[in-house]
XYZ file of C-alpha atoms in Angstrom:
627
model
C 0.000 0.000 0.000
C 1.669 3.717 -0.823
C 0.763 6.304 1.584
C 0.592 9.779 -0.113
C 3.728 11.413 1.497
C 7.291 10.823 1.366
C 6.684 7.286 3.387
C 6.492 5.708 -0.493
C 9.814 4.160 0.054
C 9.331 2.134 3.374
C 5.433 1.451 2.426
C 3.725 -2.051 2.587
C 3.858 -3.109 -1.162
C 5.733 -0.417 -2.857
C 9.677 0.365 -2.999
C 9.612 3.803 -4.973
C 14.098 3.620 -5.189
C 15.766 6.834 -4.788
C 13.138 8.762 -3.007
C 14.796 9.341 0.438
C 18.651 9.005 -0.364
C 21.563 11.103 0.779
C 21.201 12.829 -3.023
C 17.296 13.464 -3.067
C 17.909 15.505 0.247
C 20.503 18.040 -0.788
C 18.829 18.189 -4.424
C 15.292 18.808 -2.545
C 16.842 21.307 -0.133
C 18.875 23.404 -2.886
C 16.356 23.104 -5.433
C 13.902 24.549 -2.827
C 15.658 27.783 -2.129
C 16.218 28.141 -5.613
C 12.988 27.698 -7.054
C 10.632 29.521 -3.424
C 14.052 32.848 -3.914
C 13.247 32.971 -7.960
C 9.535 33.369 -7.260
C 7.983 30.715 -9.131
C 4.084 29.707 -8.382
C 4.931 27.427 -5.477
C 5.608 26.436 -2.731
C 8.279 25.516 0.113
C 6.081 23.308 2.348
C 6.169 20.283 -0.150
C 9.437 20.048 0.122
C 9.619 20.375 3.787
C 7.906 17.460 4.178
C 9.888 15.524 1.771
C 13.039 17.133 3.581
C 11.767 15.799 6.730
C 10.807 12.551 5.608
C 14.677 11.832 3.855
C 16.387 12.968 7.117
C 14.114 10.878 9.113
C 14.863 7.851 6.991
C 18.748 8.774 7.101
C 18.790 8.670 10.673
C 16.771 5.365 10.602
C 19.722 3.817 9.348
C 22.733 5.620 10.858
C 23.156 7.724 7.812
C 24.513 6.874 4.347
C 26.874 4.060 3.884
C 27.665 5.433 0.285
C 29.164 9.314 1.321
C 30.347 7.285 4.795
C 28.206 9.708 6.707
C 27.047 7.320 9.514
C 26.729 6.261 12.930
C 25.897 3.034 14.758
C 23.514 5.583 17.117
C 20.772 5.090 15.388
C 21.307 1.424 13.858
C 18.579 0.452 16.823
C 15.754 1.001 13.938
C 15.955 -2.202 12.313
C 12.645 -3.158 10.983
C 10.335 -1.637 8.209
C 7.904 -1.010 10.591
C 9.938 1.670 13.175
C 11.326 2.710 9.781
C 8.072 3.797 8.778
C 7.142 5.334 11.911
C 10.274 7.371 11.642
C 9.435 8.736 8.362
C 5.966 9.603 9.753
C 7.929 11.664 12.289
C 9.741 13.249 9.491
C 6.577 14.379 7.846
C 4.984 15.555 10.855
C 8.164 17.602 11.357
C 8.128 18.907 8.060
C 4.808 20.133 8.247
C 5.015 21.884 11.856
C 8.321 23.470 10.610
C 6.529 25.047 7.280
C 3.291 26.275 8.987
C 4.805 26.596 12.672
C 1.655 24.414 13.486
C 2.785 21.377 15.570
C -1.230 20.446 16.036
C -1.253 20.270 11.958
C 1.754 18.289 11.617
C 0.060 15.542 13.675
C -3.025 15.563 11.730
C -1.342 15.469 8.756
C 0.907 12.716 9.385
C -2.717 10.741 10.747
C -4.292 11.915 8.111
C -2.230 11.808 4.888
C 0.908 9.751 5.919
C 0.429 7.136 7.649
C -2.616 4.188 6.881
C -1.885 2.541 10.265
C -2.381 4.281 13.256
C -1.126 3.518 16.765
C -1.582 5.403 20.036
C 2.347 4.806 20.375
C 3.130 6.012 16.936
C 0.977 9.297 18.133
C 3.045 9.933 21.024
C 5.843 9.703 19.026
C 5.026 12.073 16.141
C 3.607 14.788 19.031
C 7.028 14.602 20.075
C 8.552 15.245 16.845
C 6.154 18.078 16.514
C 6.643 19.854 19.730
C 10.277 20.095 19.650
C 9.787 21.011 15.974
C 7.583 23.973 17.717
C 10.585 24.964 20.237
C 13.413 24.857 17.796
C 11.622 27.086 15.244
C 10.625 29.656 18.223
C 14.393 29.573 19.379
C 15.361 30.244 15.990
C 12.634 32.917 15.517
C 14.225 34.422 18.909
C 17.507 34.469 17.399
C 16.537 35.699 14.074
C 14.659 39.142 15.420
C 17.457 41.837 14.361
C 16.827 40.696 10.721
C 20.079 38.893 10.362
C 18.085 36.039 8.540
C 16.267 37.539 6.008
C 12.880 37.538 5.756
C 12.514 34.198 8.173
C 10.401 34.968 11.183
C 9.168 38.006 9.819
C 5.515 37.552 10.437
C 5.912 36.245 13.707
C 5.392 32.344 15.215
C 1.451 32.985 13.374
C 2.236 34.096 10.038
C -0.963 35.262 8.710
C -1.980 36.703 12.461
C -6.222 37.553 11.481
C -7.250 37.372 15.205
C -7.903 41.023 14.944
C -10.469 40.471 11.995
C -13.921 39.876 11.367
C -15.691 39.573 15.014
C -18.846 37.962 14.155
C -21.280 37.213 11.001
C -24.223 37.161 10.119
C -27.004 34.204 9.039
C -27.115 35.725 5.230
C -23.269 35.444 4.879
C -23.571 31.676 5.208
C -24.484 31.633 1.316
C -21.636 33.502 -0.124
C -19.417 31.658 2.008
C -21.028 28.433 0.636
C -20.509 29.917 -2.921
C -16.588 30.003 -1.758
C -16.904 26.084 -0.994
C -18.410 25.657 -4.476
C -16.115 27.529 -6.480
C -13.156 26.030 -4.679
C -14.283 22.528 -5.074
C -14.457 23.610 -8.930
C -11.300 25.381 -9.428
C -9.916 22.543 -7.230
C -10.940 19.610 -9.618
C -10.226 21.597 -12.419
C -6.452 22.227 -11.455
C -6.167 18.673 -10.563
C -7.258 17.254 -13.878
C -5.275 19.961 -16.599
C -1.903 19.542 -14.224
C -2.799 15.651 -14.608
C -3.079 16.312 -18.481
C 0.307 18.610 -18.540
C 1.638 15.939 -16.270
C 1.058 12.649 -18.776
C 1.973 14.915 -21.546
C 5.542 15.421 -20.101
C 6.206 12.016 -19.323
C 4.961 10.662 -22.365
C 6.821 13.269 -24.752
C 8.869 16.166 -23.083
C 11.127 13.986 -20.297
C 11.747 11.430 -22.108
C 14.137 13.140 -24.307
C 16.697 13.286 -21.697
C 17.870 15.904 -18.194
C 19.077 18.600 -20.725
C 15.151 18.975 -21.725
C 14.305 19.112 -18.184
C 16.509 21.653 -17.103
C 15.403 24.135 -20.319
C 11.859 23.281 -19.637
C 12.675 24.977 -15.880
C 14.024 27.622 -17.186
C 11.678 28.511 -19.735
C 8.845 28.784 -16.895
C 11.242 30.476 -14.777
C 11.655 33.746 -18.331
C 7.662 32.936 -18.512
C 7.080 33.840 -14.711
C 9.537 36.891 -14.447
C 8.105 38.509 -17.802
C 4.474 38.060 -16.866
C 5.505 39.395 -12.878
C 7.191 42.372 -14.050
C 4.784 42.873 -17.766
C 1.261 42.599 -15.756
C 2.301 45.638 -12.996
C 3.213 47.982 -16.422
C 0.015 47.355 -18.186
C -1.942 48.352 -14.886
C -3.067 52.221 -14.033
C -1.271 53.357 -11.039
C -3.969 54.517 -7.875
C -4.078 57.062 -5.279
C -2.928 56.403 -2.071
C -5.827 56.439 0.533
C -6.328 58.711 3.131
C -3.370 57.614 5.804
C -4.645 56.238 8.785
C -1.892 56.173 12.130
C -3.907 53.473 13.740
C -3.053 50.974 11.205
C 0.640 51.799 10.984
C 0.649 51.282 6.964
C 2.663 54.039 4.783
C 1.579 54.484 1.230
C 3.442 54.269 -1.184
C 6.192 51.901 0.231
C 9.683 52.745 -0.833
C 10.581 50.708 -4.391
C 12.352 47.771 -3.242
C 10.433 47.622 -0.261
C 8.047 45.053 0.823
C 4.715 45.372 2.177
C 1.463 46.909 1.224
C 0.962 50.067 -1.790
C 3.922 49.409 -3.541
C 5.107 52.153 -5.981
C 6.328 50.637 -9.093
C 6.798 53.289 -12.004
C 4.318 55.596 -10.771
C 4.259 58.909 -12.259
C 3.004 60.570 -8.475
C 4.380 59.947 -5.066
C 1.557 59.664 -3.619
C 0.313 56.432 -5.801
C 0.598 52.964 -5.417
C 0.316 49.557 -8.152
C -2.178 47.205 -6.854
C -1.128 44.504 -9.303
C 2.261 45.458 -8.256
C 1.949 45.069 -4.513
C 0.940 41.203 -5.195
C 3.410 40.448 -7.787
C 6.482 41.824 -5.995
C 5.717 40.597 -2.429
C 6.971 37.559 -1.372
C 4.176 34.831 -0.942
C 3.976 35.377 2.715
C 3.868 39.192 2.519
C 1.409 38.813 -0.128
C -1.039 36.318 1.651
C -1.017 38.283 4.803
C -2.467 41.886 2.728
C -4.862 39.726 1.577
C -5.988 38.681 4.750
C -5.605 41.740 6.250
C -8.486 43.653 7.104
C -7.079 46.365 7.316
C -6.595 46.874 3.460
C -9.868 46.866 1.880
C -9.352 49.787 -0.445
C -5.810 48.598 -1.668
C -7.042 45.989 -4.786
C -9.000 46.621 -7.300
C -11.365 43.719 -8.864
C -9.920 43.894 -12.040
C -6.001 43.594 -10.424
C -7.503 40.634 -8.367
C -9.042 39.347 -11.114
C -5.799 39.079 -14.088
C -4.101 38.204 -11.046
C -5.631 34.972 -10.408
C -5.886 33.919 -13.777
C -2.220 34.701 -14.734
C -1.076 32.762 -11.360
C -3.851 29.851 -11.502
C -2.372 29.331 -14.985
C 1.288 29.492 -13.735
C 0.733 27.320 -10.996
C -0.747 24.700 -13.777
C 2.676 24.871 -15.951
C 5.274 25.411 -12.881
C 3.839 22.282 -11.517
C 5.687 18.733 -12.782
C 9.106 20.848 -13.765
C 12.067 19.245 -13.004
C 12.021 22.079 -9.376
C 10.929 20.969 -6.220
C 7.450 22.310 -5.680
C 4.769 22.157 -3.180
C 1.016 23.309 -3.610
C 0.467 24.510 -0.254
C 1.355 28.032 -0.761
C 0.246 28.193 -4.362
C -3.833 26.957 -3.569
C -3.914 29.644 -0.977
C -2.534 32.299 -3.068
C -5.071 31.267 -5.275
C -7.986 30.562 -3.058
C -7.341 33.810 -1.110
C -7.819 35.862 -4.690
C -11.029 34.802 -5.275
C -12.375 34.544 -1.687
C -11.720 38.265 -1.611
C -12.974 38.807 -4.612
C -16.298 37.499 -3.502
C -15.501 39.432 -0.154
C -16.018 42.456 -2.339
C -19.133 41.366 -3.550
C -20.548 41.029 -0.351
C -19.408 44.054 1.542
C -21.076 46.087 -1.543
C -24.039 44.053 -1.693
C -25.144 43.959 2.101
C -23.483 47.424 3.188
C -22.549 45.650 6.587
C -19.400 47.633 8.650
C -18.392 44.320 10.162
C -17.808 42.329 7.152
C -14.467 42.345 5.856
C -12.649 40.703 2.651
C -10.115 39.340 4.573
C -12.603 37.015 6.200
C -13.645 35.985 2.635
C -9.654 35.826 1.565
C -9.015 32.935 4.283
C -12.067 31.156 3.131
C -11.532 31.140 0.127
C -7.770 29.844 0.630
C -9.251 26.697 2.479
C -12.001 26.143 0.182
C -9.029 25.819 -2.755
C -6.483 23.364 -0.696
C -9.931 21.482 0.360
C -11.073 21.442 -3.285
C -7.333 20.280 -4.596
C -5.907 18.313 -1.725
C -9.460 16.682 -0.109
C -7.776 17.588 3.119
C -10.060 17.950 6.100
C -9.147 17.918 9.576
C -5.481 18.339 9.033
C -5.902 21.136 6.665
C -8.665 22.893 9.487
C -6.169 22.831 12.069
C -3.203 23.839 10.468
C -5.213 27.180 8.876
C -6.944 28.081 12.249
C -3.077 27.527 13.573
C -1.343 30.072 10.986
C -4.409 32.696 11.405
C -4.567 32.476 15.379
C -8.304 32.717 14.699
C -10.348 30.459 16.350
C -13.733 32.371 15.813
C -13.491 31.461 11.909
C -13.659 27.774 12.884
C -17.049 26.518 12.106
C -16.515 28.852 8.558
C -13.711 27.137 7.393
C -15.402 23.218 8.166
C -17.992 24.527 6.124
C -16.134 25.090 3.146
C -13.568 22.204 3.498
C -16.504 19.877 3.541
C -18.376 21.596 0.664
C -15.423 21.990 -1.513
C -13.951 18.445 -1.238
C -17.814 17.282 -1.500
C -17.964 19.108 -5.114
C -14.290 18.115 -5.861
C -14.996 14.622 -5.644
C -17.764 14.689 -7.523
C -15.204 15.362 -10.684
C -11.781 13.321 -9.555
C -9.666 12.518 -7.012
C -6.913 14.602 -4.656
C -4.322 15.820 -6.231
C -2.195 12.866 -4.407
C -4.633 10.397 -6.046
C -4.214 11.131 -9.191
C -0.150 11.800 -9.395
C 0.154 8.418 -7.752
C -2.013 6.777 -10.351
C -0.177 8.702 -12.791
C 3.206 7.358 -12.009
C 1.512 3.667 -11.959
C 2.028 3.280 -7.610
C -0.906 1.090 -6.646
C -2.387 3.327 -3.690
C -5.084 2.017 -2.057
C -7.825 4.280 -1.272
C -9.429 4.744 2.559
C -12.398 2.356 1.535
C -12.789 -0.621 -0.968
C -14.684 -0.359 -4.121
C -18.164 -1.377 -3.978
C -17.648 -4.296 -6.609
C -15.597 -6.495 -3.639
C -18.473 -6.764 -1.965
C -19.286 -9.383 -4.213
C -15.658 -11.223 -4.692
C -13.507 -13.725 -2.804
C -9.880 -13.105 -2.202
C -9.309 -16.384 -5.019
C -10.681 -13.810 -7.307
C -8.267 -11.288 -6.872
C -5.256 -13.833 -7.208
C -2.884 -13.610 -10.187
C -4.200 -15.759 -13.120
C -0.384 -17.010 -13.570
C 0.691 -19.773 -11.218
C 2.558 -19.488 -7.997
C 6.062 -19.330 -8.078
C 7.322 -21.162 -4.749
C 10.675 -22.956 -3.609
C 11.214 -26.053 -1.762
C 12.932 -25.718 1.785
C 16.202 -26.928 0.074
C 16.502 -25.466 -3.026
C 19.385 -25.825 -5.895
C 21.229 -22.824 -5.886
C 20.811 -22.584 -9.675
C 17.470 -22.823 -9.122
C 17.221 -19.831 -7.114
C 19.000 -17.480 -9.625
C 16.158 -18.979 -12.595
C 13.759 -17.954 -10.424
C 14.713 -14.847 -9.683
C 15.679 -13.798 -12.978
C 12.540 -14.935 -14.644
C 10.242 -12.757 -12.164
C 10.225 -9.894 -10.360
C 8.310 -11.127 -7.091
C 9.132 -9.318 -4.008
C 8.275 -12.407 -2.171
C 7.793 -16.500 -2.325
C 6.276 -19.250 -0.454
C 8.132 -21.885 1.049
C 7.162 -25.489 0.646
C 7.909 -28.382 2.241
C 6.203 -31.632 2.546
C 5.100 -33.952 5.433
C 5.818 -38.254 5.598
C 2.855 -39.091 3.868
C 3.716 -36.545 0.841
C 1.365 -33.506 1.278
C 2.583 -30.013 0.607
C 2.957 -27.611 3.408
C 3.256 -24.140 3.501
C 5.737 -23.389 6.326
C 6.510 -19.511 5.393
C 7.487 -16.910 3.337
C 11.140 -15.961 2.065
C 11.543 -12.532 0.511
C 13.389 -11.503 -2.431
C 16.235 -9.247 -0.728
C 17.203 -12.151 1.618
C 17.763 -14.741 -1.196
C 20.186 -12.257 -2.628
C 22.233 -11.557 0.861
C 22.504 -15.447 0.889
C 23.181 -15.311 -2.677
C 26.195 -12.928 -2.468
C 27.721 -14.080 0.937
C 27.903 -17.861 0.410
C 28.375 -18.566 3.552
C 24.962 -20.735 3.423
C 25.837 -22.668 0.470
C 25.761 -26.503 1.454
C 26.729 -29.738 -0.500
C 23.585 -32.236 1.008
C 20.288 -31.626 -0.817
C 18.586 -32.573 3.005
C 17.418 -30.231 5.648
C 19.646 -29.557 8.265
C 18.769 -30.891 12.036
C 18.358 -27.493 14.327
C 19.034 -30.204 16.838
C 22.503 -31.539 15.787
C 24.284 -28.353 15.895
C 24.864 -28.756 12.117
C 23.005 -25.544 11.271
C 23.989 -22.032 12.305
C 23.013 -18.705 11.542
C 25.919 -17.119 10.294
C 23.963 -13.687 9.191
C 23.835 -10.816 11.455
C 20.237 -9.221 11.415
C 21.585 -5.757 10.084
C 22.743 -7.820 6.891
C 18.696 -8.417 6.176
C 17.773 -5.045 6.978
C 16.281 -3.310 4.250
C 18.473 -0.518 2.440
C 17.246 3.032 2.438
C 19.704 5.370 1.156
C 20.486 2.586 -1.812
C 18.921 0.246 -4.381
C 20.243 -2.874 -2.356
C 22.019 -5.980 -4.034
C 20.825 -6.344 -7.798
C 21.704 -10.071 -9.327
C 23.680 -8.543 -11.770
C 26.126 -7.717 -8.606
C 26.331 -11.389 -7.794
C 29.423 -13.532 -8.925
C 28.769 -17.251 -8.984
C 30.982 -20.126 -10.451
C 29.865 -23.282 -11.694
C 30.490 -25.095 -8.294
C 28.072 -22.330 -6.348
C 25.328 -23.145 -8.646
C 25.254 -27.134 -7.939
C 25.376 -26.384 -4.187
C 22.054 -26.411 -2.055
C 20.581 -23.853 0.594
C 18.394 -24.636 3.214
C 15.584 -21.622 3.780
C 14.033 -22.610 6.986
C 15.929 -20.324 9.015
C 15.566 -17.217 6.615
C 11.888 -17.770 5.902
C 8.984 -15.851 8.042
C 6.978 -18.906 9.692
C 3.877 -17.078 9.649
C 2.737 -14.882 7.195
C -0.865 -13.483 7.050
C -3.635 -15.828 5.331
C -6.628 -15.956 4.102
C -9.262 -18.458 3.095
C -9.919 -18.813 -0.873
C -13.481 -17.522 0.083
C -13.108 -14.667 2.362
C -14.771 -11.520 1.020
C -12.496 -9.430 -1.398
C -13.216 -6.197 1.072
C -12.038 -7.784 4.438
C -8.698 -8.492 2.159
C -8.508 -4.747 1.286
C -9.066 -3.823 4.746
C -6.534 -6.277 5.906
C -3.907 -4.955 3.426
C -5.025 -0.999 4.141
C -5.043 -1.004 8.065
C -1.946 -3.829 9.117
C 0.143 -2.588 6.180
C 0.714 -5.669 4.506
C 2.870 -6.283 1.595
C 1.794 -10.205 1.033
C -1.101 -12.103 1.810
C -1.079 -16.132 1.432
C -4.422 -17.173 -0.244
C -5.294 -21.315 1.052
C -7.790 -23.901 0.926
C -10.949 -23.607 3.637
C -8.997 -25.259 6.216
C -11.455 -28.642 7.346
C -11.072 -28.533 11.066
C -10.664 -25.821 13.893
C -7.738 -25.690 16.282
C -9.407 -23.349 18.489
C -11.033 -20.461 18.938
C -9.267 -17.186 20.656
C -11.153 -14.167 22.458
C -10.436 -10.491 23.695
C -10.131 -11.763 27.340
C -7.518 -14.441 25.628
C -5.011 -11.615 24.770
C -4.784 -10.673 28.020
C -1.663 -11.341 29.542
C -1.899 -12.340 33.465
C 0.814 -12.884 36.125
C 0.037 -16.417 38.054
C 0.890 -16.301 41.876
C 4.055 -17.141 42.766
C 5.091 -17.869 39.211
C 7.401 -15.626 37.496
C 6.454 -16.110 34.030
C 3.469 -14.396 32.295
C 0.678 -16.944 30.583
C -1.559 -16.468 27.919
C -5.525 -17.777 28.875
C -6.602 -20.155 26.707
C -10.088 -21.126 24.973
C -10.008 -24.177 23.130
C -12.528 -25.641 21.054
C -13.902 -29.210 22.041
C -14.212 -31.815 19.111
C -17.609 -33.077 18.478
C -17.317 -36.667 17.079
């Protein structure tokens, strides 16, 4: 199963190679800066949480083995699962870094990350997020005398709205349900022409090698300057508005200066570009005068207007380049055009003094990311966390629900349909309605099973594995009176470590006795762990003369003697659910078994410590045969 974050590499069914190495993390973290300082349409937060998610899985396995950058620390993480949770942490951190909202980053990471969740996992990823929290305040602390740029500008909240709209009114409810419409529209739309764009580079553009990829990247970066700095000159310069002390806002700004009423070529002093003052803002400077309520005479319609259709547009071509993006930023630079766009409307139409377009701004933004993204609860959070509004609450559930209601009506997430693109087999939250009506013996490859013996020809082994690509095989053995047996599963990555070190190799084409002392293991459990920051041992790799292919190895002590399985005619759904919630990567399909062993119960699972006996039993229900 492939979560939708950076968890694709250490997810149940799915090894995406490459994703988290050594490589993808400077790449991701230079390409970042690069593409979020050049002032393309998007955003930094994507990458944040693929940042996270790399480092996470670097420190899973003491580093990288192939820049010698590591440590036997962290060499404690040893199995797929703490892996995973590890890379959950990542994300988590990722997210509470970008939005400074901890709460958000644990949503997310239940939410969009991870398919499994544990109350231990929680803990763990509210951990990650907290001191995420502290660090970024320290730094913030640090950072106030401006020697770091624009970081920390807008404080821990960085769109800070708690002094906006106090209350509203019954009536409002329908624009703001309008919002929710037109960002489940503009949503699904911007999902299905960057899916188009998308297929169309893959199938054409990027398969014509890097050097396309890099002048495709900078053709969109010529595209965005000339339509940033053309727009602003085609647009009639305003008059400043009266000044006001209370709000603390000069018009015009200095040029060069950001902020609100920027002066860009001008012929007066005392005038101001509106198109101008969103182009040449960063994307956090920009968002929060939208917001703002305490600019509702600085944008004109018709700037608002050519503004979102020039951006919407570049946000459609910036995304898939060969850059580093994230959507975050984008939808609610998007979203908060037309929100106050509508906010205009509505102060017009209903002549109200306490209804403001900034209220309308941050709707709209959520209705956008809820329309794109089908976020819910993690998106709700994280916006009432960067607004420090809590009184807009109720508001933005309404729109998240009605936008990803009307986005789904036309496609899936944005996730959804990247992942499909790329041909990962994500599994969705719920089943499709048609395995209601199929067994699991339906669902079963038509080809036929490739398994190996317990003591299998070493030549045999390298057939097998070079005439498939299965991840995994079935062991089988046989009892006295000749009856296969399944007794476990052997994965692909182990036959190759035993492949390549030999050491396993035997001349006897019998089992060895456990009991005789004949067999050892001779493997250290790192050697099986699975390799993160490479592609592992390929076959290719592996050197083997013409005496190492008539030798024999014996699997029993490599194999997993109990893998998950099914009946032939369990219901197709309880198989999806078994795959979606224990994050499996295999599932054994078998015969009805014909008799029952017993029958375990809640109250069986529950471990109790016997007077005056120092080891812990397990109660037991068995099941009495009825002859």
């Amino acid at each position: 199963m492939f979560t939708k974050s950076a968890d694709s590499h250490l997810c149940s069914g799915v090894d995406t190679h490459g994703i988290l190495l050594f490589r993808t993390l400077i790449g991701k973290v230079f390409g970042s800066i690069g593409s979020v300082g050049g002032g393309l349409a998007l955003g930094k937060e994507g990458p944040l949480v693929h940042t996270g998610a790399c480092i996470a899985s670097l420190l899973g396995q003491g580093g990288s083995t192939k820049y010698h950058l590591n440590s036997r620390w962290f060499n404690v993480f040893k199995s797929d699962r703490d892996r995973r949770d590890l890379v959950t942490c990542g994300c988590a951190a990722g997210v509470a870094a970008a939005f400074r909202a901890p709460v958000g980053g644990v949503l997310f990471a239940l939410e969009e990350v991870t398919s499994w969740w544990r109350s231990q996992l929680m803990w763990r990823v509210f951990f990650t997020s907290a001191i995420v929290a502290v660090v970024v305040r320290t730094a913030m602390g640090w950072c106030k005398s401006g020697k770091c740029g624009h970081f920390g500008s807008g404080g821990f909240i960085i769109w800070d709205v708690s002094d906006g709209q106090e209350d509203y009114s019954f009536a409002e409810l329908l624009p703001m349900a309008i919002i929710g419409v037109i960002g489940g529209l503009l949503g699904a739309l911007f999902n299905q022409l960057t899916l188009y764009i998308t297929t169309w580079r893959r199938n054409h553009l990027h398969k014509k090698g890097n050097r396309v990829k890099i002048i495709e990247a900078c053709l969109v970066s010529v595209l965005t300057s000339v339509i940033s700095f053309g727009l602003p000159l085609l647009r009639k310069c305003s008059p400043c508005p009266e000044p006001d002390p209370a709000s603390g806002i000069e018009c015009p700004r200095p040029p060069g200066m950001y902020g609100n009423y920027v002066n860009f070529f001008c012929s007066k002093d005392n005038e101001y570009n509106d198109l101008a003052t969103i182009f040449f803002n960063t994307q956090d400077d920009a968002i929060r005068n939208l917001f703002s309520a305490k600019t509702i005479n600085e944008y004109s319609s018709q700037s608002l207007l050519t503004f979102l259709v020039m951006f919407y547009g570049l946000a459609v071509v910036t995304f898939g380049t060969a850059v580093p993006a994230g959507q975050f930023v984008p939808g609610i630079m998007i979203g908060s055009t037309y929100g106050r766009l509508v906010g205009m409307f509505v102060v017009k139409y209903y002549r109200k003094l306490n209804i403001e377009e900034g209220t309308y701004a941050l709707l709209g933004a959520a209705s956008f990311l809820g329309g794109s993204m089908r976020m819910t609860v993690s998106l709700c959070v994280i916006m009432v966390e960067i607004t420090n509004n809590l009184k807009l609450l109720p508001l933005i559930m309404l729109v998240l629900l009605i936008s990803k209601a009307v986005g789904d009506a036309f496609n899936d997430g944005i996730y959804e349909e990247q992942a499909r693109l790329r041909g990962i087999p994500l599994l969705d939250s719920k089943p499709k309605y048609e395995m209601r009506n199929m067994m699991a013996k339906e669902a079963c490859g038509s080809g036929r099973v490739v398994s190996l013996p317990r003591v299998v020809k070493v030549s045999d082994v390298v057939s097998i594995l070079q005439s498939n690509t299965h991840n995994g095989f079935p062991v089988i053995d046989h009892t006295r009176s000749g009856e296969p047996l399944v007794i476990g599963l052997v994965l692909r990555s182990h036959l190759l470590v035993i492949l390549q070190s030999k050491v396993d190799f035997q001349h006897s084409p019998l089992p060895s006795d456990p009991r005789t002392g004949g067999r050892s293991i001779r493997h250290d459990s790192g050697e099986f762990a699975k390799p993160v920051s490479s592609k592992g041992i390929c076959l290719d790799d592996i050197h083997l003369t013409s005496e190492d292919l008539e030798m024999y190895i014996d699997l029993a002590p490599f194999l997993n003697p109990s893998p998950y399985i099914v009946p032939e005619d369990m219901s197709l759904t309880k198989v999806y659910n078994l795959f979606r919630q224990l994050g499996l990567r295999h599932l054994f399909v078998v015969p009805r078994p014909s008799r029952v062993l017993g029958l375990i119960t809640r109250k069986d699972l529950l471990i109790e410590d016997a007077e005056n006996v120092n080891t812990l039993e397990l109660q037991a229900t068995s099941v009495r045969s009825l002859i």
